Amino acid sequence: MRIYDCGCTNDCNPNECNNGCDCGCSGGCNVVINVPSGATGPTGATGPTGVTGPTGATGPTGATGPTGATGPTGVTGPTGATGPTGATGPTGATGPTGPAGENEPAEAIQAFNTSAQSTVSGTPLTFTASTLQAGRVIELDTDKVVINENGVYIVLFNAVLIEESTGGTSEAVSFSLYQDGTLLPAGVTTQSLQSTNSSESLSFTALVTVTGAPSELTVVPNEDDFSVINVSLTVFRIGSAE
């Protein structure tokens, strides 16, 4: 260490030794004392950490990483509502015509009796002749028509009812169709007469099925002392019973 003297009351700046003193003297500096430097002292303790500075600006976004593996398929959701019905498609082509059916011969009979008959309850009406008989399946036997082949038949009955008794009171009489002694509910006709010698028309139409030929058809009144005229019974086959 050096101490300089430039003739001023202030000491010179040691760094200004060759440039004159900094106290304004024009003369050069003189070394007054040349003291050797002592050993360097130990390093002082580290001072406390300063206050953390502000966060720096955000850096640029890094490059996008690779796509990860595809995850497992989720559970299937519920079925959606049914959509509206589509438009009707065009009509298909007409199929080929089927084979012609069998031409079965006609089977029919029309039995009649133009004469007056007096009714007896439970006793069948009689027929004297037939104006039509086709085939051999249906036959007339006085008070009944006999069917000799299984099948389905239509029966039509017509007559004119006349009251024989006196008194002028209203009375009703029924005529019913029986098949082998069993009443067929579809074959019933009923009329009321208002006075003596009055008349009314009677008729019914019934469908009869025969499965155990031969089978007998009769028309039976349920009252006595009435007259019927122009009685007719028509029976014809319309098909098989299968």
Short mmCIF file of C-alpha atoms in Angstrom, two decimals:
data_model
loop_
_atom_site.label_atom_id
_atom_site.label_comp_id
_atom_site.label_asym_id
_atom_site.label_seq_id
_atom_site.Cartn_x
_atom_site.Cartn_y
_atom_site.Cartn_z
CA MET A 1 0.00 0.00 0.00
CA ARG A 2 1.30 3.47 -0.91
CA ILE A 3 0.52 6.92 0.53
CA TYR A 4 1.06 9.89 -1.84
CA ASP A 5 1.74 13.57 -1.11
CA CYS A 6 1.11 16.30 -3.68
CA GLY A 7 1.51 19.27 -1.42
CA CYS A 8 -2.27 19.50 -0.77
CA THR A 9 -4.10 18.88 2.36
CA ASN A 10 -6.04 16.09 0.65
CA ASP A 11 -4.45 12.78 -0.14
CA CYS A 12 -4.00 11.81 -3.73
CA ASN A 13 -5.99 9.07 -5.39
CA PRO A 14 -3.61 6.17 -5.72
CA ASN A 15 -5.02 5.40 -9.14
CA GLU A 16 -4.04 8.86 -10.36
CA CYS A 17 -0.26 8.52 -9.54
CA ASN A 18 0.91 9.09 -13.10
CA ASN A 19 -1.76 11.66 -13.97
CA GLY A 20 -1.27 14.10 -11.11
CA CYS A 21 -3.27 14.37 -7.98
CA ASP A 22 -7.02 14.80 -8.10
CA CYS A 23 -6.78 17.68 -5.69
CA GLY A 24 -5.92 20.12 -8.46
CA CYS A 25 -2.10 20.26 -7.90
CA SER A 26 -0.01 20.61 -10.94
CA GLY A 27 2.93 18.84 -9.61
CA GLY A 28 3.50 15.18 -9.58
CA CYS A 29 2.63 12.95 -6.72
CA ASN A 30 5.24 11.80 -4.35
CA VAL A 31 5.22 8.51 -2.62
CA VAL A 32 5.38 9.26 1.04
CA ILE A 33 5.01 5.78 2.50
CA ASN A 34 5.12 2.44 0.68
CA VAL A 35 3.37 -0.03 2.95
CA PRO A 36 3.32 -3.68 1.84
CA SER A 37 -0.19 -5.24 1.39
CA GLY A 38 -1.31 -7.62 4.11
CA ALA A 39 -2.65 -11.10 3.59
CA THR A 40 -6.13 -11.36 2.13
CA GLY A 41 -8.68 -11.75 4.85
CA PRO A 42 -11.10 -14.65 4.96
CA THR A 43 -14.16 -14.54 2.73
CA GLY A 44 -17.11 -13.12 4.55
CA ALA A 45 -20.25 -15.08 5.25
CA THR A 46 -22.65 -15.39 2.35
CA GLY A 47 -25.31 -12.77 2.57
CA PRO A 48 -29.00 -13.65 2.65
CA THR A 49 -30.74 -14.69 -0.60
CA GLY A 50 -32.29 -11.77 -2.33
CA VAL A 51 -35.98 -11.41 -3.06
CA THR A 52 -37.17 -13.62 -5.90
CA GLY A 53 -37.48 -11.67 -9.05
CA PRO A 54 -40.66 -11.53 -11.14
CA THR A 55 -41.65 -14.54 -13.27
CA GLY A 56 -40.27 -14.37 -16.71
CA ALA A 57 -42.43 -14.34 -19.84
CA THR A 58 -43.99 -17.66 -20.90
CA GLY A 59 -41.86 -19.46 -23.41
CA PRO A 60 -43.22 -20.63 -26.75
CA THR A 61 -45.50 -23.73 -26.88
CA GLY A 62 -43.59 -26.91 -27.42
CA ALA A 63 -44.20 -29.25 -30.35
CA THR A 64 -47.31 -31.52 -30.20
CA GLY A 65 -46.50 -34.94 -28.86
CA PRO A 66 -47.42 -38.18 -30.69
CA THR A 67 -51.07 -39.43 -30.63
CA GLY A 68 -51.78 -41.88 -27.85
CA ALA A 69 -53.11 -45.39 -28.38
CA THR A 70 -56.85 -45.78 -29.16
CA GLY A 71 -58.92 -46.53 -26.04
CA PRO A 72 -61.30 -49.53 -25.75
CA THR A 73 -64.73 -49.39 -27.45
CA GLY A 74 -67.47 -48.10 -25.14
CA VAL A 75 -70.67 -49.94 -24.25
CA THR A 76 -73.26 -50.02 -27.05
CA GLY A 77 -76.01 -47.45 -26.46
CA PRO A 78 -79.73 -48.24 -26.48
CA THR A 79 -81.51 -48.85 -29.79
CA GLY A 80 -83.00 -45.71 -31.23
CA ALA A 81 -86.67 -45.24 -32.01
CA THR A 82 -88.05 -47.01 -35.10
CA GLY A 83 -88.13 -44.77 -38.11
CA PRO A 84 -91.24 -44.12 -40.19
CA THR A 85 -92.52 -46.83 -42.51
CA GLY A 86 -91.16 -46.52 -45.98
CA ALA A 87 -93.27 -46.06 -49.05
CA THR A 88 -95.12 -49.10 -50.38
CA GLY A 89 -93.21 -50.85 -53.11
CA PRO A 90 -94.64 -51.52 -56.53
CA THR A 91 -97.12 -54.36 -56.97
CA GLY A 92 -95.49 -57.57 -58.07
CA ALA A 93 -96.27 -59.31 -61.29
CA THR A 94 -99.48 -61.36 -61.46
CA GLY A 95 -98.86 -65.04 -60.89
CA PRO A 96 -99.85 -67.71 -63.34
CA THR A 97 -103.50 -68.74 -63.55
CA GLY A 98 -104.28 -71.85 -61.55
CA PRO A 99 -105.75 -74.97 -63.03
CA ALA A 100 -109.46 -74.96 -63.82
CA GLY A 101 -111.71 -76.51 -61.19
CA GLU A 102 -113.77 -79.59 -61.74
CA ASN A 103 -117.11 -79.03 -63.43
CA GLU A 104 -119.42 -80.96 -61.10
CA PRO A 105 -122.86 -81.91 -62.41
CA ALA A 106 -125.83 -80.04 -60.95
CA GLU A 107 -127.61 -81.71 -58.03
CA ALA A 108 -130.99 -80.16 -57.19
CA ILE A 109 -134.68 -80.81 -56.62
CA GLN A 110 -137.80 -78.65 -56.35
CA ALA A 111 -140.69 -80.52 -54.71
CA PHE A 112 -144.17 -79.00 -54.48
CA ASN A 113 -147.82 -79.57 -53.56
CA THR A 114 -150.42 -77.13 -54.85
CA SER A 115 -153.29 -78.75 -52.97
CA ALA A 116 -154.43 -77.54 -49.54
CA GLN A 117 -153.09 -79.47 -46.56
CA SER A 118 -154.54 -79.32 -43.05
CA THR A 119 -151.78 -79.01 -40.48
CA VAL A 120 -151.27 -81.50 -37.69
CA SER A 121 -148.72 -80.46 -35.08
CA GLY A 122 -145.59 -82.60 -35.38
CA THR A 123 -146.60 -84.19 -38.70
CA PRO A 124 -144.44 -83.32 -41.76
CA LEU A 125 -145.98 -81.66 -44.82
CA THR A 126 -146.27 -83.75 -47.96
CA PHE A 127 -145.09 -83.11 -51.50
CA THR A 128 -146.77 -84.68 -54.51
CA ALA A 129 -144.30 -84.07 -57.31
CA SER A 130 -141.14 -82.26 -58.37
CA THR A 131 -140.88 -79.68 -61.10
CA LEU A 132 -137.09 -79.98 -61.19
CA GLN A 133 -134.76 -82.85 -60.43
CA ALA A 134 -131.13 -82.74 -61.56
CA GLY A 135 -128.65 -85.50 -60.81
CA ARG A 136 -129.14 -88.52 -58.61
CA VAL A 137 -128.04 -87.27 -55.20
CA ILE A 138 -131.33 -85.67 -54.03
CA GLU A 139 -134.66 -87.58 -54.07
CA LEU A 140 -138.28 -86.89 -53.09
CA ASP A 141 -140.08 -89.37 -50.83
CA THR A 142 -143.61 -87.95 -50.22
CA ASP A 143 -143.09 -86.12 -46.90
CA LYS A 144 -139.31 -85.79 -47.00
CA VAL A 145 -136.37 -85.03 -49.26
CA VAL A 146 -133.50 -87.54 -49.05
CA ILE A 147 -129.90 -86.47 -49.65
CA ASN A 148 -127.60 -89.36 -50.59
CA GLU A 149 -124.20 -87.63 -50.70
CA ASN A 150 -122.21 -85.63 -48.17
CA GLY A 151 -121.88 -81.95 -48.91
CA VAL A 152 -123.27 -78.48 -48.28
CA TYR A 153 -126.83 -77.75 -49.46
CA ILE A 154 -129.17 -74.76 -49.57
CA VAL A 155 -132.84 -75.33 -48.65
CA LEU A 156 -135.63 -72.90 -49.60
CA PHE A 157 -139.24 -73.28 -48.34
CA ASN A 158 -142.34 -71.36 -49.49
CA ALA A 159 -146.07 -71.76 -48.72
CA VAL A 160 -149.31 -69.84 -48.19
CA LEU A 161 -151.00 -70.21 -44.77
CA ILE A 162 -154.80 -70.12 -44.36
CA GLU A 163 -156.67 -70.34 -41.01
CA GLU A 164 -159.53 -72.87 -40.92
CA SER A 165 -160.87 -72.28 -37.40
CA THR A 166 -163.38 -69.56 -36.48
CA GLY A 167 -163.27 -66.90 -33.76
CA GLY A 168 -161.23 -64.15 -35.39
CA THR A 169 -158.48 -64.09 -32.74
CA SER A 170 -154.85 -63.61 -33.67
CA GLU A 171 -152.96 -66.91 -33.73
CA ALA A 172 -149.39 -67.76 -34.70
CA VAL A 173 -148.13 -70.92 -36.36
CA SER A 174 -144.54 -71.97 -37.11
CA PHE A 175 -143.07 -74.32 -39.71
CA SER A 176 -139.63 -75.73 -38.98
CA LEU A 177 -136.97 -77.61 -40.94
CA TYR A 178 -135.67 -80.85 -39.42
CA GLN A 179 -132.62 -82.86 -40.48
CA ASP A 180 -132.82 -86.49 -39.40
CA GLY A 181 -135.24 -85.46 -36.62
CA THR A 182 -133.10 -82.54 -35.36
CA LEU A 183 -134.43 -79.00 -35.56
CA LEU A 184 -132.33 -76.59 -37.65
CA PRO A 185 -132.78 -73.12 -36.07
CA ALA A 186 -132.07 -71.34 -39.36
CA GLY A 187 -135.02 -73.10 -40.98
CA VAL A 188 -137.97 -71.68 -39.02
CA THR A 189 -140.76 -69.37 -40.23
CA THR A 190 -143.68 -68.02 -38.14
CA GLN A 191 -146.83 -66.10 -39.11
CA SER A 192 -149.88 -64.74 -37.30
CA LEU A 193 -153.40 -64.73 -38.79
CA GLN A 194 -155.72 -61.95 -37.70
CA SER A 195 -159.08 -63.40 -38.73
CA THR A 196 -160.78 -66.48 -40.11
CA ASN A 197 -159.85 -67.31 -43.69
CA SER A 198 -157.03 -64.77 -43.73
CA SER A 199 -153.76 -65.80 -45.39
CA GLU A 200 -150.06 -65.06 -45.06
CA SER A 201 -146.95 -66.13 -46.97
CA LEU A 202 -144.37 -68.34 -45.29
CA SER A 203 -140.70 -68.80 -46.27
CA PHE A 204 -137.23 -69.59 -44.98
CA THR A 205 -133.75 -70.23 -46.37
CA ALA A 206 -131.31 -72.50 -44.57
CA LEU A 207 -127.83 -73.90 -45.10
CA VAL A 208 -127.55 -77.64 -44.44
CA THR A 209 -124.36 -79.68 -44.05
CA VAL A 210 -124.51 -83.44 -44.62
CA THR A 211 -121.60 -85.49 -43.24
CA GLY A 212 -123.29 -88.87 -42.82
CA ALA A 213 -125.38 -89.50 -45.93
CA PRO A 214 -128.13 -90.44 -46.44
CA SER A 215 -129.86 -87.59 -44.62
CA GLU A 216 -133.61 -86.72 -44.51
CA LEU A 217 -135.15 -83.24 -44.55
CA THR A 218 -138.73 -82.58 -43.40
CA VAL A 219 -140.89 -79.47 -42.80
CA VAL A 220 -143.07 -79.75 -39.68
CA PRO A 221 -145.86 -77.40 -38.37
CA ASN A 222 -146.33 -76.76 -34.64
CA GLU A 223 -150.11 -76.06 -34.68
CA ASP A 224 -153.28 -77.91 -35.74
CA ASP A 225 -156.17 -76.79 -37.94
CA PHE A 226 -154.38 -74.47 -40.32
CA SER A 227 -154.35 -74.93 -44.08
CA VAL A 228 -151.31 -74.48 -46.31
CA ILE A 229 -151.33 -74.37 -50.09
CA ASN A 230 -148.73 -73.99 -52.83
CA VAL A 231 -146.08 -75.64 -50.69
CA SER A 232 -142.61 -75.92 -52.30
CA LEU A 233 -139.25 -77.15 -51.05
CA THR A 234 -136.10 -76.52 -53.14
CA VAL A 235 -132.79 -78.21 -52.28
CA PHE A 236 -129.54 -77.86 -54.21
CA ARG A 237 -125.93 -78.78 -53.58
CA ILE A 238 -123.31 -76.01 -53.52
CA GLY A 239 -120.15 -77.94 -52.63
CA SER A 240 -118.38 -80.55 -50.56
CA ALA A 241 -118.43 -80.62 -46.76
CA GLU A 242 -114.61 -80.83 -46.45
#
